[in-house]
Tab-separated table of C-alpha atoms in Angstrom:
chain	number	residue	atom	x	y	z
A	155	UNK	CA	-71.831	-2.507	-39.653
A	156	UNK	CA	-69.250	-4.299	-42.317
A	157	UNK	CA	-72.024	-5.345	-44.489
A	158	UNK	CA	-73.315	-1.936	-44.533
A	159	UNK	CA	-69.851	-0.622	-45.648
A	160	UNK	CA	-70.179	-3.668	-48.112
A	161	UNK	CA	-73.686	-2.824	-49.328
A	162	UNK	CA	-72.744	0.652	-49.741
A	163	UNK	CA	-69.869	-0.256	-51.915
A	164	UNK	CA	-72.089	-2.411	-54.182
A	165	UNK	CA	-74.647	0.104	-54.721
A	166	UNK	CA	-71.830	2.934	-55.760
A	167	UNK	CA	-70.162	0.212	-57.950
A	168	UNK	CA	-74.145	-0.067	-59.770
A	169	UNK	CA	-74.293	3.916	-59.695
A	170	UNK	CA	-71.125	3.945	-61.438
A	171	UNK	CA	-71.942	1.971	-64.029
A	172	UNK	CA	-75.193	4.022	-64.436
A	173	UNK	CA	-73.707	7.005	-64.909
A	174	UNK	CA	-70.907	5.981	-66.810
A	175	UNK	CA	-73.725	4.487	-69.781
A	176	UNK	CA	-75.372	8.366	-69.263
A	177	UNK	CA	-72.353	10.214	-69.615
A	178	UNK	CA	-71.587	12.395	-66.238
A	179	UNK	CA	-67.969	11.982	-65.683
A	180	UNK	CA	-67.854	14.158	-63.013
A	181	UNK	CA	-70.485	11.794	-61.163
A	182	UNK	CA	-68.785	9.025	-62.237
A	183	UNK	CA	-65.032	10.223	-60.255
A	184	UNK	CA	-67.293	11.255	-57.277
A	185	UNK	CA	-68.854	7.337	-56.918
A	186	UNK	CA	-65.325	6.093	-57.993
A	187	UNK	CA	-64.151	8.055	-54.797
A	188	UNK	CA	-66.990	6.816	-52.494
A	189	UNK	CA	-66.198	3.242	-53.263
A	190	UNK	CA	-62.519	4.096	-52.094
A	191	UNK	CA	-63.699	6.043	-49.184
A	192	UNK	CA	-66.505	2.720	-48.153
A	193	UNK	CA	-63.365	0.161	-49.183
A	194	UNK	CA	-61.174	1.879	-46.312
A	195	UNK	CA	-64.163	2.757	-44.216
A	196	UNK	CA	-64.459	-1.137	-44.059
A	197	UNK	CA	-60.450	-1.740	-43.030
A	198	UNK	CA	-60.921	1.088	-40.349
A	199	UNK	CA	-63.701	-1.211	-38.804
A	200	UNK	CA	-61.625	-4.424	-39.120
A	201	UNK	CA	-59.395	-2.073	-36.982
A	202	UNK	CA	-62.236	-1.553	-34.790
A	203	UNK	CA	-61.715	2.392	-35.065
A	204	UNK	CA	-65.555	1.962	-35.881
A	205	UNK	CA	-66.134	6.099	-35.073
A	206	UNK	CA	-63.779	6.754	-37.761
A	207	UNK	CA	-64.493	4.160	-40.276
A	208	UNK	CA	-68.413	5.571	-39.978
A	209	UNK	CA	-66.979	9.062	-40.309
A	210	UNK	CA	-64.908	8.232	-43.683
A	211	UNK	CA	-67.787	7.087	-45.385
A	212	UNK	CA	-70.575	9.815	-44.024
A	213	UNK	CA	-67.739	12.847	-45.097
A	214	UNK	CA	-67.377	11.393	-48.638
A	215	UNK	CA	-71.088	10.389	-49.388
A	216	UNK	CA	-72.237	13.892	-48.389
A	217	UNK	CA	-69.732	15.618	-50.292
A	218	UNK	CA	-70.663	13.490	-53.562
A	219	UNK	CA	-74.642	14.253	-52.677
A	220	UNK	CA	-74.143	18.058	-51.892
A	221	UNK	CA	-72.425	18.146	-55.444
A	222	UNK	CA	-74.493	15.768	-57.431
A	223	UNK	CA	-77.701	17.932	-56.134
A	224	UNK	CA	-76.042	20.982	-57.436
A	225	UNK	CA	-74.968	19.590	-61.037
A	226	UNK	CA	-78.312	17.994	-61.728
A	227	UNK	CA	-80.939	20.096	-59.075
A	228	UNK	CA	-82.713	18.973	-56.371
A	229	UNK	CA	-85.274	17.200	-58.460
A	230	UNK	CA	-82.946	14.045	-59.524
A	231	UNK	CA	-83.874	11.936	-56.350
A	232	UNK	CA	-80.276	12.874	-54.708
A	233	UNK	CA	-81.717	14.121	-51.460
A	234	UNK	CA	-83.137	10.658	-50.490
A	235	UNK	CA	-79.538	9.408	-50.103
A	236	UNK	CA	-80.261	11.872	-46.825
A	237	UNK	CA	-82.747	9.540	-45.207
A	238	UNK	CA	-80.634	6.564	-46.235
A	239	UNK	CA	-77.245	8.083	-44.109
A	240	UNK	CA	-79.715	9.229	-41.365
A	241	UNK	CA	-80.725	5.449	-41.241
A	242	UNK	CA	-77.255	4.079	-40.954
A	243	UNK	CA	-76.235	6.076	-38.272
A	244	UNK	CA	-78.952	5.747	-36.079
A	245	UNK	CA	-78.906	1.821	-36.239
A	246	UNK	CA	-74.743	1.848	-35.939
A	247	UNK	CA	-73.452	0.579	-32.439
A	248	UNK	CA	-71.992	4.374	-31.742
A	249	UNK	CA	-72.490	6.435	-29.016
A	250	UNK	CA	-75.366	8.709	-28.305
A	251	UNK	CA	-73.573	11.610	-28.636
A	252	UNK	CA	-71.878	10.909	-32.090
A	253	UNK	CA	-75.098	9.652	-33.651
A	254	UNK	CA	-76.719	13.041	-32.294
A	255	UNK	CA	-74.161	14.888	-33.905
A	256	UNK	CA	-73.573	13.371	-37.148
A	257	UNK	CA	-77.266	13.404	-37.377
A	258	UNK	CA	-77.772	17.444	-36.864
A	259	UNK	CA	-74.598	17.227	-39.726
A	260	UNK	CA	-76.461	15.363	-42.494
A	261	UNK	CA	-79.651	17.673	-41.897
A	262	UNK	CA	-77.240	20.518	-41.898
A	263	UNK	CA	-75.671	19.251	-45.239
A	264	UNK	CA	-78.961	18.468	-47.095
A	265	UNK	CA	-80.680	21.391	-46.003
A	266	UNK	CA	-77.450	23.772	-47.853
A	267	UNK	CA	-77.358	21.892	-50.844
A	268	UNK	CA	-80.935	22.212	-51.546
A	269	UNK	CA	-80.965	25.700	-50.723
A	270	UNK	CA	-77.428	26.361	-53.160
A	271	UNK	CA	-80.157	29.277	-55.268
A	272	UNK	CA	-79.964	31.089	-51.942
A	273	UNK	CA	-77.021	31.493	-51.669
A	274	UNK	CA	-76.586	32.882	-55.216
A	275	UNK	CA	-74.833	29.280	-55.980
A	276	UNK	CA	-77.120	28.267	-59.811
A	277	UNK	CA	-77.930	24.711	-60.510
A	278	UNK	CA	-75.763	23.177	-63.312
A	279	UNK	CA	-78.144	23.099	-66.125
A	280	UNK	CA	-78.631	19.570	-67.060
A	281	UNK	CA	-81.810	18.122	-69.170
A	282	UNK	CA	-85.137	17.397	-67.736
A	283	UNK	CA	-85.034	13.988	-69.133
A	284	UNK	CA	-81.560	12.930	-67.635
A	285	UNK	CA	-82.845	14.447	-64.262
A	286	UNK	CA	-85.787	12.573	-64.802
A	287	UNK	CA	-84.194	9.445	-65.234
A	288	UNK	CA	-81.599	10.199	-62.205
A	289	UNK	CA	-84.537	10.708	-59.644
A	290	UNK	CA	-86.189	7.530	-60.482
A	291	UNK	CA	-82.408	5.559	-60.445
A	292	UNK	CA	-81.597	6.916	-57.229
A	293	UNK	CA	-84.865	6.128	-55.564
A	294	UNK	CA	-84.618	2.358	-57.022
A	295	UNK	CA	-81.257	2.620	-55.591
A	296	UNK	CA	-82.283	3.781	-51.627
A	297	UNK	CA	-85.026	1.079	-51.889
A	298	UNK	CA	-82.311	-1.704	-52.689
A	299	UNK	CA	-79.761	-0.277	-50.253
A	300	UNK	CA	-82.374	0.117	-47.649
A	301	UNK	CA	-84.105	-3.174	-47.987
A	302	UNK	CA	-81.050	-4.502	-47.988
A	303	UNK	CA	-79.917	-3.150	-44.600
A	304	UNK	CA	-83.585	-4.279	-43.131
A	305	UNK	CA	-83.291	-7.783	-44.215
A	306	UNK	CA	-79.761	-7.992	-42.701
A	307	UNK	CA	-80.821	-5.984	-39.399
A	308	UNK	CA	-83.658	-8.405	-39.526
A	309	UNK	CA	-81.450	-11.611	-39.702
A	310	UNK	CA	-79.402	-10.253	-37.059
A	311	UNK	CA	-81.928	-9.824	-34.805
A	312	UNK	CA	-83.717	-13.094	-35.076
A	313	UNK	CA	-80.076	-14.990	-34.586
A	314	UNK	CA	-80.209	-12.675	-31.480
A	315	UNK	CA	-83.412	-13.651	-30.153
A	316	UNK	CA	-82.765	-17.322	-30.825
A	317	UNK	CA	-79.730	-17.095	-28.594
A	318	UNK	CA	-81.364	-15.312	-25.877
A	319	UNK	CA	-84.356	-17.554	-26.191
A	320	UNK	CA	-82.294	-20.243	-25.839
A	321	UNK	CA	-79.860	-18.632	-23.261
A	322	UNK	CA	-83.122	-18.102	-21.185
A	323	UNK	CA	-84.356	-21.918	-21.379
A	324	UNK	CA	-81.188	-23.645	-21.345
A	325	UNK	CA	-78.609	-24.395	-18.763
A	326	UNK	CA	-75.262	-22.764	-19.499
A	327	UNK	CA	-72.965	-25.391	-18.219
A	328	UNK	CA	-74.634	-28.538	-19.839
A	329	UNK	CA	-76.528	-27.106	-22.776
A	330	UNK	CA	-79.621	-29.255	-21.688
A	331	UNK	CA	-82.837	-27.036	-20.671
A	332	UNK	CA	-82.681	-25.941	-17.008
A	333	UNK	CA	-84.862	-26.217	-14.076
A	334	UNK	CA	-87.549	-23.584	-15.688
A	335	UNK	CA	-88.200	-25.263	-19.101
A	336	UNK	CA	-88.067	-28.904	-17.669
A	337	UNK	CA	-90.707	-28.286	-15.317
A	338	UNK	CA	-92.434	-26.484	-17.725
A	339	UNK	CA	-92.628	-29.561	-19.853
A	340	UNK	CA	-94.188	-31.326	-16.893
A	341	UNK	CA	-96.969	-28.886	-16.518
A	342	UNK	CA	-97.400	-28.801	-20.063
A	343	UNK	CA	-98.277	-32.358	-19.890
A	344	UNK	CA	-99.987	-32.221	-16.861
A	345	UNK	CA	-102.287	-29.634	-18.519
A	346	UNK	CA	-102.796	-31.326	-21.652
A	347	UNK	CA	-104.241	-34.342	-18.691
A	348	UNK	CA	-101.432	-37.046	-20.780
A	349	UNK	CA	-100.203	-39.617	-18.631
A	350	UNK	CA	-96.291	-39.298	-18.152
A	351	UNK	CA	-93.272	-40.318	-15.375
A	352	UNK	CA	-90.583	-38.150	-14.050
A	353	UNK	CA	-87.240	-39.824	-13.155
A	354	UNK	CA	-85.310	-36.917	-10.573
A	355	UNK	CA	-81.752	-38.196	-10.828
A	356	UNK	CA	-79.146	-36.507	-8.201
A	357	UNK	CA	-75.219	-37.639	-9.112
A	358	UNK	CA	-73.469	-39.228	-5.859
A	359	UNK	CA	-70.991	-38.307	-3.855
A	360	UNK	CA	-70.622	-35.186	-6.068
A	361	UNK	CA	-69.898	-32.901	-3.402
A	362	UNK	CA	-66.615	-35.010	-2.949
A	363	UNK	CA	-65.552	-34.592	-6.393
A	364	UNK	CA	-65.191	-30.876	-6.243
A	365	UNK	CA	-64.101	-30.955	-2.672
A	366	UNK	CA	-61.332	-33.032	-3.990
A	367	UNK	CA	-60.701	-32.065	-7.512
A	368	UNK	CA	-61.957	-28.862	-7.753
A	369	UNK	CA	-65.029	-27.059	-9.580
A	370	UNK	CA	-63.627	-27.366	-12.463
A	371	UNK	CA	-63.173	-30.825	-12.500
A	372	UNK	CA	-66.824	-31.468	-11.293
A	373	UNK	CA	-67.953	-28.708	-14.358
A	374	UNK	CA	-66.781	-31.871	-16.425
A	375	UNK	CA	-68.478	-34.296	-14.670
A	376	UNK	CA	-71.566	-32.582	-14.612
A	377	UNK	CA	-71.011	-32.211	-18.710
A	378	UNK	CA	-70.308	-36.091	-19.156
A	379	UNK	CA	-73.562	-36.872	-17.067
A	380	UNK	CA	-75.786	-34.498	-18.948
A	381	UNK	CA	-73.904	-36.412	-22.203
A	382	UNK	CA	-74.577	-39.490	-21.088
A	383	UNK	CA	-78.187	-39.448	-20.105
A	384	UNK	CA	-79.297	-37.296	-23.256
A	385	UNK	CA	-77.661	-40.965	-25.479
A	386	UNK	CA	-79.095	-43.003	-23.260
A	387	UNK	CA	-83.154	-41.493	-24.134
A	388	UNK	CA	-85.476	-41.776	-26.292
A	389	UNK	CA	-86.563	-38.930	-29.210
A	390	UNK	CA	-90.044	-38.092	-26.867
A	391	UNK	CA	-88.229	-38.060	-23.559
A	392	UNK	CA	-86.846	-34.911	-21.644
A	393	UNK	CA	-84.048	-33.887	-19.827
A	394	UNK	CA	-83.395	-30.937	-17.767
A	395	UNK	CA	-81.078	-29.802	-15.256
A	396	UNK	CA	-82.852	-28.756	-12.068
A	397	UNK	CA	-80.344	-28.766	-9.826
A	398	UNK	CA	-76.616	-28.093	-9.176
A	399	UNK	CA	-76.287	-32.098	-9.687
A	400	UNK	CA	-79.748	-32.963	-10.233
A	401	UNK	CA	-81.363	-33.707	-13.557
A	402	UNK	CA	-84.707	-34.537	-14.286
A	403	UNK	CA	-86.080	-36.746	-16.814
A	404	UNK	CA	-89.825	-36.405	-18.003
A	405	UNK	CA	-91.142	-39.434	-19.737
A	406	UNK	CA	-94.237	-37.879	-22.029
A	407	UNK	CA	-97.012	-41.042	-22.474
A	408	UNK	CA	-94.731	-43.478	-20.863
A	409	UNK	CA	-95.203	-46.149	-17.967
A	410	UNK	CA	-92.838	-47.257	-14.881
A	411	UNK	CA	-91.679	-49.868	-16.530
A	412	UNK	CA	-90.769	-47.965	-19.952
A	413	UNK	CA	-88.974	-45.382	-17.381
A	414	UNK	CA	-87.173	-47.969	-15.580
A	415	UNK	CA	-85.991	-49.271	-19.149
A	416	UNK	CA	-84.328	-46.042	-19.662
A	417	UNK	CA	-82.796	-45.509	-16.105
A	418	UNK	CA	-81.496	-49.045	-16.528
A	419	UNK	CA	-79.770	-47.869	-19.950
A	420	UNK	CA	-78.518	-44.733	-18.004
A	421	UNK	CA	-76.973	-46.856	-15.395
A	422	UNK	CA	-74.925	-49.104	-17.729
A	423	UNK	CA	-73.893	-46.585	-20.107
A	424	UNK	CA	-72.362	-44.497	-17.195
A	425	UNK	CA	-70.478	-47.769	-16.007
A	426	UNK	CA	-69.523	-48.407	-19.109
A	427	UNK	CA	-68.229	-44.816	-19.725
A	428	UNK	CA	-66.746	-43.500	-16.275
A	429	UNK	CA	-65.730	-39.601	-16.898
A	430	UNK	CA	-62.409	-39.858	-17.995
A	431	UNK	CA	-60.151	-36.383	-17.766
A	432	UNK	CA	-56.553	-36.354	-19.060
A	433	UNK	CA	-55.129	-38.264	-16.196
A	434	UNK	CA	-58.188	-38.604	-14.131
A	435	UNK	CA	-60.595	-41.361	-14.422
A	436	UNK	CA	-64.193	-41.000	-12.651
A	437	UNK	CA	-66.881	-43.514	-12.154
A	438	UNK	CA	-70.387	-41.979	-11.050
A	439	UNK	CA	-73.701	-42.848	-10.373
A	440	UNK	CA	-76.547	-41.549	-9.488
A	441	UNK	CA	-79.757	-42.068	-6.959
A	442	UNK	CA	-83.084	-41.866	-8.341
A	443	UNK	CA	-86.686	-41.588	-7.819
A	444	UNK	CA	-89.552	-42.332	-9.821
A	445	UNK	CA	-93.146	-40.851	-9.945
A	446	UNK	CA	-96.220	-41.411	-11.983
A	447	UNK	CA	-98.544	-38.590	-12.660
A	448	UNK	CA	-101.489	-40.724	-11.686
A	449	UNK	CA	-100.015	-41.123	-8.062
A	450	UNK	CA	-100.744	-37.295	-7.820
A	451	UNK	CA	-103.513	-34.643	-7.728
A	452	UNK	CA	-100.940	-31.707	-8.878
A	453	UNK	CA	-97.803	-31.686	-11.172
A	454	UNK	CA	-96.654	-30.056	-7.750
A	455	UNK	CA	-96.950	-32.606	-5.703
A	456	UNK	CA	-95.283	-35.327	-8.332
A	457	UNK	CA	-91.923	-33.686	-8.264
A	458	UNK	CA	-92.187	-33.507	-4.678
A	459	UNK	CA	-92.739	-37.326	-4.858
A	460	UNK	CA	-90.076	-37.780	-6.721
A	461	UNK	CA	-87.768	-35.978	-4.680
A	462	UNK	CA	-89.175	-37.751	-1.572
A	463	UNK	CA	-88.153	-40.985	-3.391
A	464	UNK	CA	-84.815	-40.013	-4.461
A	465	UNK	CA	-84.076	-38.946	-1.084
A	466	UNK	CA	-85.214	-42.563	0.191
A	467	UNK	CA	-82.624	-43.724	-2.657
A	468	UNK	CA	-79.889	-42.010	-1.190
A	469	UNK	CA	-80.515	-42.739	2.611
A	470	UNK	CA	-80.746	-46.540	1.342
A	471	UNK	CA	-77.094	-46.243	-0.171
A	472	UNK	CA	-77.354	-44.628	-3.361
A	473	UNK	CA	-76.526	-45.980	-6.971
A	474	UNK	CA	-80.667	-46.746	-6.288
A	475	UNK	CA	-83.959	-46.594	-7.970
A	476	UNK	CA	-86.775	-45.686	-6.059
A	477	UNK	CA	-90.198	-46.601	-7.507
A	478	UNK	CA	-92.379	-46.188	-4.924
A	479	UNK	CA	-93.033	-46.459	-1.410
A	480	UNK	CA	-92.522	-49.956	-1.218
A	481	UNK	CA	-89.852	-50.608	-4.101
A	482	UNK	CA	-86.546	-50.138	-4.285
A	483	UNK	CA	-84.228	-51.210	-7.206
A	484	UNK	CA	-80.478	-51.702	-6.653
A	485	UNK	CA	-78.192	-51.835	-8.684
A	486	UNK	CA	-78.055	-55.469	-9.556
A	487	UNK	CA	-81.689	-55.339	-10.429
A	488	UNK	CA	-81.086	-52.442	-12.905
């Protein structure tokens, strides 16, 4: 709502000008006041009094319109500031019930000052030129002011939807895509009928780091793992976290051996960079298992395999690499 207050400020500041170059002084006080009236609008929402700051500006802007459509008439384009309030207030982040009032207020307010005649209150008599010229200025005016409260709306909500997109396909913890999008990048691939190698990776003894240490300890772990294995891949590979310490690795148009290049990379960059805390220092590895998708009939049944085989890494005494049912990689291998 600030850049509202802002745009609003702007636009008066142009209507000023306007009306100072066609000589209506009175106008010219009256959008002189509303800039005031938007300028402390905006501190009352820096305050977060946000009802009041909205109330400020509505209060002033329909006092200058009720009076600008009697000095000039209801034919110099003043009544479509009416649609432009009604706008505002219905996009604000108030509550039902103000919105529904302030609302029935600015319908109340334009529907008086159009009728002033009938209630023997005269137009000021003004020429039909300057009127003229007023209706098309003020509608040039609502279509700035308005288009310029769409394209922010519309900025804000794509920011919105990127975050929630991403909020939705990304784990929260490690900021690496979670167990959804990962394995949607397998099917994906298995789909498209590519060729490509998962690598399920579980971190071990993790359940004694937070029995030990604590959660949030093992939050950081988890954080320096996902760091670690997103250096140690390659632009086309994929990681995602699947699992409270599992990750999973997908390997798009690679073979074992290309995979096994990476988990070898993994392996020495986490001995070579042990999670280090402030006065904590912890080496980890992790278990693996390896899968091709042409061992398989289903992208299904090639994460199970790849489970199965990490499972087979850790009963064999983990900091392993399974690659298949007869292969196992140790450590000194990798």
């Amino acid at each position: 709502m600030a850049q509202i207050f802002w745009i609003a400020s702007l636009g008066h500041v142009v209507f000023a000008g306007i009306l100072v170059a066609m000589q209506i002084p009175a106008m010219i006080v009256l959008s002189v006041v509303c800039i005031l009236a938007n300028l402390v609008a905006l501190v009352l929402h820096r305050r977060l009094q946000l009802k009041q700051a909205m109330t400020v500006k509505m209060a002033v802007t329909l006092l200058m319109l009720s009076i600008g459509i009697w000095w000039v008439g209801p034919d110099a384009g003043f009544e479509y500031y009416f649609f432009l309030l009604l706008c505002e207030i219905l996009i604000s982040d108030l509550s039902v019930r103000y919105k529904v009032g302030m609302s029935v207020a600015i319908g109340s307010v334009a529907l008086m000052a159009i009728m002033l005649p009938s209630y023997g209150i005269p137009w000021v008599t003004r020429d039909a030129s300057v009127s003229r010229a007023l209706q098309v200025i003020n509608l040039m005016m609502v279509f700035l002011v308005l288009g310029g409260i769409m394209w922010r709306l519309h900025a804000i909500t794509e920011r919105c939807e990127h975050h929630f997109r991403r909020d939705a396909t990304h784990d929260y913890l490690t900021k690496v895509p979670n167990r959804r999008a990962i394995f949607h990048e397998a099917d994906m691939l298995w789909h498209q009928q590519r060729h490509f190698t998962l690598l399920l990776l579980d971190a071990d003894h993790f359940k004694q780091v937070n029995d030990t240490y604590g959660h949030t300890v093992g939050d950081e772990v988890l954080r320096h793992l996902a760091y670690i294995v997103r250096g140690a891949l390659r632009e086309e590979d994929r990681l995602g976290r699947v699992g409270g310490e599992e990750f999973l690795i997908v390997f798009p148009d690679s073979t074992r051996d290309e995979a096994l290049t990476v988990a070898s990379r993994i392996r020495r960059c986490l001995e070579e960079q042990p999670c280090c805390l402030e006065t904590l220092t912890l080496p980890v590895t992790f278990s693996m298992g390896l899968a091709a998708s042409d061992e398989v009939a289903s992208v299904q049944e090639l994460i199970a395999l790849a489970d199965r085989r990490l499972y087979r890494a850790k009963s064999a005494g983990r900091d392993q690499l399974v690659m298949s049912d007869l292969e196992i990689v140790g450590p000194a291998t990798l």
